[in-house]
Amino acid sequence: VTLPAGWQARLPDSVRASSQFGDYEATYLQEGRTLHVRRTLRGRSGVEPPETVDALIAWLRDVARGNARTVILDERP
């Protein structure tokens, strides 16, 4: 996204989460007036035993941290 001149984004933290369930990455970057938002999710196939549910929940929580719903934009004088 190209921002208007003088505008600055308050960027969420980038997130990486990797486990036996898959890989997730969310990156937020502003270069000049260009705002880059990239999310990548690669799931893994297979069946995991019930005792891995805590690891699954932990991974899903890490993934949720990368799901920023808003990016605040500030006009700089």
XYZ file of N, CA, C and O in Angstrom:
308
model
N 0.853 -1.156 0.000
C 0.000 0.000 0.000
C 0.906 1.228 0.000
O 1.862 1.298 0.772
N 0.589 2.197 -0.827
C 1.334 3.454 -0.834
C 0.601 4.463 0.034
O -0.565 4.769 -0.211
N 1.285 4.955 1.056
C 0.701 5.915 1.987
C 0.861 7.330 1.445
O 1.792 7.609 0.681
N -0.025 8.233 1.850
C 0.146 9.635 1.462
C 1.448 10.191 2.038
O 1.941 9.710 3.066
N 1.987 11.195 1.387
C 3.218 11.829 1.870
C 3.024 12.308 3.303
O 1.977 12.868 3.646
N 4.015 12.036 4.155
C 3.984 12.500 5.534
C 3.279 11.560 6.500
O 3.156 11.879 7.679
N 2.821 10.414 6.053
C 2.123 9.484 6.934
C 3.063 8.363 7.356
O 3.877 7.889 6.574
N 2.923 7.953 8.612
C 3.775 6.921 9.197
C 2.878 5.868 9.840
O 1.939 6.195 10.545
N 3.192 4.587 9.614
C 2.428 3.490 10.212
C 3.028 3.096 11.555
O 4.239 3.083 11.714
N 2.160 2.801 12.514
C 2.586 2.173 13.768
C 2.470 0.675 13.531
O 1.376 0.131 13.475
N 3.605 0.033 13.363
C 3.616 -1.355 12.913
C 3.505 -2.344 14.074
O 4.185 -2.196 15.090
N 2.659 -3.353 13.902
C 2.639 -4.442 14.889
C 3.954 -5.211 14.820
O 4.682 -5.140 13.826
N 4.249 -5.953 15.859
C 5.441 -6.800 15.850
C 5.279 -7.910 14.818
O 4.180 -8.457 14.639
N 6.357 -8.234 14.136
C 6.352 -9.388 13.244
C 6.362 -10.655 14.091
O 6.839 -10.648 15.229
N 5.805 -11.730 13.545
C 5.653 -12.982 14.298
C 6.096 -14.158 13.437
O 5.791 -14.210 12.242
N 6.813 -15.092 14.066
C 7.138 -16.382 13.439
C 6.735 -17.475 14.413
O 7.054 -17.406 15.606
N 6.048 -18.477 13.892
C 5.658 -19.619 14.717
C 5.885 -20.881 13.899
O 5.404 -20.996 12.782
N 6.636 -21.802 14.479
C 6.944 -23.050 13.782
C 6.785 -24.206 14.764
O 7.227 -24.121 15.908
N 6.125 -25.253 14.313
C 5.950 -26.447 15.147
C 5.672 -27.633 14.238
O 5.685 -27.507 13.011
N 5.354 -28.770 14.840
C 5.024 -29.942 14.039
C 3.710 -29.756 13.290
O 3.383 -30.527 12.398
N 2.967 -28.686 13.602
C 1.691 -28.424 12.942
C 1.827 -27.541 11.712
O 0.952 -27.512 10.862
N 2.916 -26.804 11.626
C 3.131 -25.960 10.458
C 4.013 -24.764 10.774
O 4.584 -24.652 11.852
N 4.086 -23.874 9.793
C 4.884 -22.656 9.920
C 4.006 -21.457 9.586
O 3.222 -21.488 8.631
N 4.167 -20.397 10.359
C 3.413 -19.166 10.150
C 4.374 -17.997 10.292
O 5.241 -17.990 11.165
N 4.207 -17.021 9.425
C 5.010 -15.805 9.514
C 4.153 -14.614 9.132
O 3.437 -14.651 8.125
N 4.217 -13.585 9.944
C 3.549 -12.318 9.649
C 4.597 -11.219 9.777
O 5.262 -11.113 10.807
N 4.761 -10.439 8.714
C 5.727 -9.343 8.754
C 5.037 -8.045 8.363
O 4.164 -8.018 7.491
N 5.441 -6.978 9.038
C 4.910 -5.641 8.797
C 6.109 -4.719 8.637
O 6.993 -4.694 9.490
N 6.156 -3.965 7.544
C 7.329 -3.155 7.238
C 6.901 -1.921 6.460
O 6.060 -2.018 5.552
N 7.464 -0.783 6.810
C 7.257 0.425 6.016
C 8.592 0.852 5.444
O 9.567 1.040 6.169
N 8.635 0.993 4.122
C 9.815 1.492 3.405
C 9.389 2.760 2.690
O 8.660 2.693 1.695
N 9.829 3.885 3.223
C 9.390 5.151 2.646
C 7.879 5.276 2.811
O 7.357 5.168 3.908
N 7.179 5.457 1.702
C 5.721 5.573 1.739
C 5.026 4.240 1.506
O 3.807 4.172 1.533
N 5.785 3.170 1.294
C 5.200 1.867 0.986
C 5.065 1.028 2.245
O 6.037 0.805 2.966
N 3.844 0.561 2.503
C 3.552 -0.298 3.639
C 3.396 -1.726 3.130
O 2.581 -2.000 2.251
N 4.215 -2.641 3.675
C 4.171 -4.047 3.296
C 3.574 -4.853 4.450
O 4.040 -4.738 5.584
N 2.571 -5.668 4.147
C 1.995 -6.605 5.105
C 2.003 -7.966 4.420
O 1.441 -8.136 3.346
N 2.655 -8.928 5.060
C 2.769 -10.253 4.453
C 2.486 -11.314 5.505
O 3.045 -11.279 6.606
N 1.610 -12.232 5.149
C 1.302 -13.368 6.025
C 1.455 -14.648 5.226
O 0.933 -14.763 4.127
N 2.160 -15.602 5.799
C 2.387 -16.887 5.144
C 2.054 -17.989 6.136
O 2.537 -17.968 7.269
N 1.248 -18.954 5.699
C 0.881 -20.096 6.533
C 1.085 -21.362 5.728
O 0.576 -21.486 4.620
N 1.880 -22.263 6.284
C 2.115 -23.569 5.660
C 1.798 -24.638 6.698
O 2.530 -24.799 7.669
N 0.697 -25.339 6.484
C 0.329 -26.406 7.396
C 1.050 -27.691 7.032
O 1.543 -27.854 5.919
N 1.116 -28.579 7.982
C 1.721 -29.882 7.735
C 0.622 -30.928 7.762
O -0.358 -30.800 8.486
N 0.787 -31.971 6.998
C -0.216 -33.031 6.966
C 0.132 -34.102 7.990
O 1.255 -34.178 8.474
N -0.848 -34.896 8.300
C -0.615 -35.993 9.228
C -1.586 -35.956 10.381
O -2.399 -35.047 10.513
N -1.498 -36.942 11.201
C -2.350 -37.068 12.376
C -1.441 -37.088 13.600
O -0.470 -37.849 13.658
N -1.762 -36.235 14.545
C -0.980 -36.163 15.777
C -1.747 -36.828 16.914
O -2.983 -36.809 16.932
N -1.056 -37.395 17.886
C -1.733 -38.031 19.013
C -2.384 -36.986 19.929
O -1.978 -35.820 19.941
N -3.382 -37.393 20.688
C -4.099 -36.457 21.561
C -3.194 -35.702 22.544
O -3.494 -34.554 22.892
N -2.105 -36.305 22.958
C -1.250 -35.630 23.953
C -0.507 -34.421 23.385
O 0.152 -33.698 24.129
N -0.610 -34.156 22.083
C 0.036 -32.968 21.506
C -0.900 -31.756 21.496
O -0.530 -30.712 20.962
N -2.080 -31.881 22.099
C -3.045 -30.781 22.058
C -2.481 -29.509 22.704
O -2.738 -28.407 22.216
N -1.701 -29.624 23.773
C -1.129 -28.427 24.397
C -0.161 -27.720 23.449
O -0.128 -26.484 23.386
N 0.615 -28.478 22.702
C 1.527 -27.891 21.713
C 0.731 -27.218 20.590
O 1.127 -26.155 20.099
N -0.377 -27.814 20.188
C -1.228 -27.213 19.160
C -1.801 -25.889 19.652
O -1.767 -24.878 18.930
N -2.294 -25.870 20.869
C -2.858 -24.634 21.427
C -1.786 -23.550 21.514
O -2.034 -22.386 21.171
N -0.590 -23.896 21.934
C 0.511 -22.922 22.020
C 0.831 -22.366 20.643
O 1.041 -21.153 20.478
N 0.870 -23.226 19.619
C 1.167 -22.771 18.262
C 0.056 -21.847 17.753
O 0.330 -20.805 17.164
N -1.194 -22.206 17.996
C -2.316 -21.366 17.557
C -2.292 -20.005 18.256
O -2.623 -18.988 17.640
N -1.873 -19.968 19.497
C -1.739 -18.677 20.195
C -0.649 -17.822 19.567
O -0.799 -16.613 19.401
N 0.469 -18.447 19.201
C 1.537 -17.716 18.516
C 1.048 -17.179 17.176
O 1.334 -16.036 16.810
N 0.312 -17.992 16.431
C -0.244 -17.554 15.147
C -1.193 -16.375 15.360
O -1.152 -15.381 14.619
N -2.023 -16.429 16.384
C -2.977 -15.353 16.656
C -2.280 -14.027 16.952
O -2.804 -12.963 16.621
N -1.085 -14.065 17.537
C -0.345 -12.823 17.809
C 0.008 -12.084 16.520
O 0.163 -10.868 16.518
N 0.119 -12.815 15.415
C 0.472 -12.193 14.145
C -0.719 -11.700 13.349
O -0.566 -11.149 12.271
N -1.903 -11.888 13.886
C -3.111 -11.507 13.164
C -3.583 -10.127 13.617
O -4.633 -9.982 14.243
N -2.798 -9.113 13.306
C -3.155 -7.739 13.667
C -4.372 -7.306 12.855
O -4.388 -7.441 11.639
N -5.377 -6.820 13.539
C -6.601 -6.402 12.845
C -6.503 -4.986 12.296
O -7.219 -4.629 11.369
N -5.637 -4.182 12.878
C -5.509 -2.794 12.428
C -4.044 -2.371 12.403
O -3.221 -2.903 13.148
N -3.750 -1.429 11.554
C -2.463 -0.739 11.532
C -2.807 0.734 11.634
O -3.559 1.258 10.802
N -2.329 1.390 12.669
C -2.649 2.799 12.894
C -1.699 3.655 12.074
O -0.488 3.426 12.039
N -2.270 4.651 11.411
C -1.486 5.577 10.603
C -1.501 6.951 11.254
O -2.549 7.439 11.677
N -0.339 7.566 11.353
C -0.194 8.904 11.929
C 0.304 9.854 10.856
O 1.223 9.514 10.105
N -0.283 11.043 10.817
C 0.204 12.086 9.912
C 1.320 12.834 10.611
O 1.168 13.303 11.737
N 2.473 12.882 9.953
C 3.632 13.577 10.521
C 3.718 14.972 9.926
O 3.621 15.147 8.719
N 3.906 15.969 10.805
C 4.013 17.363 10.290
C 5.266 17.581 9.489
O 6.209 16.890 9.511
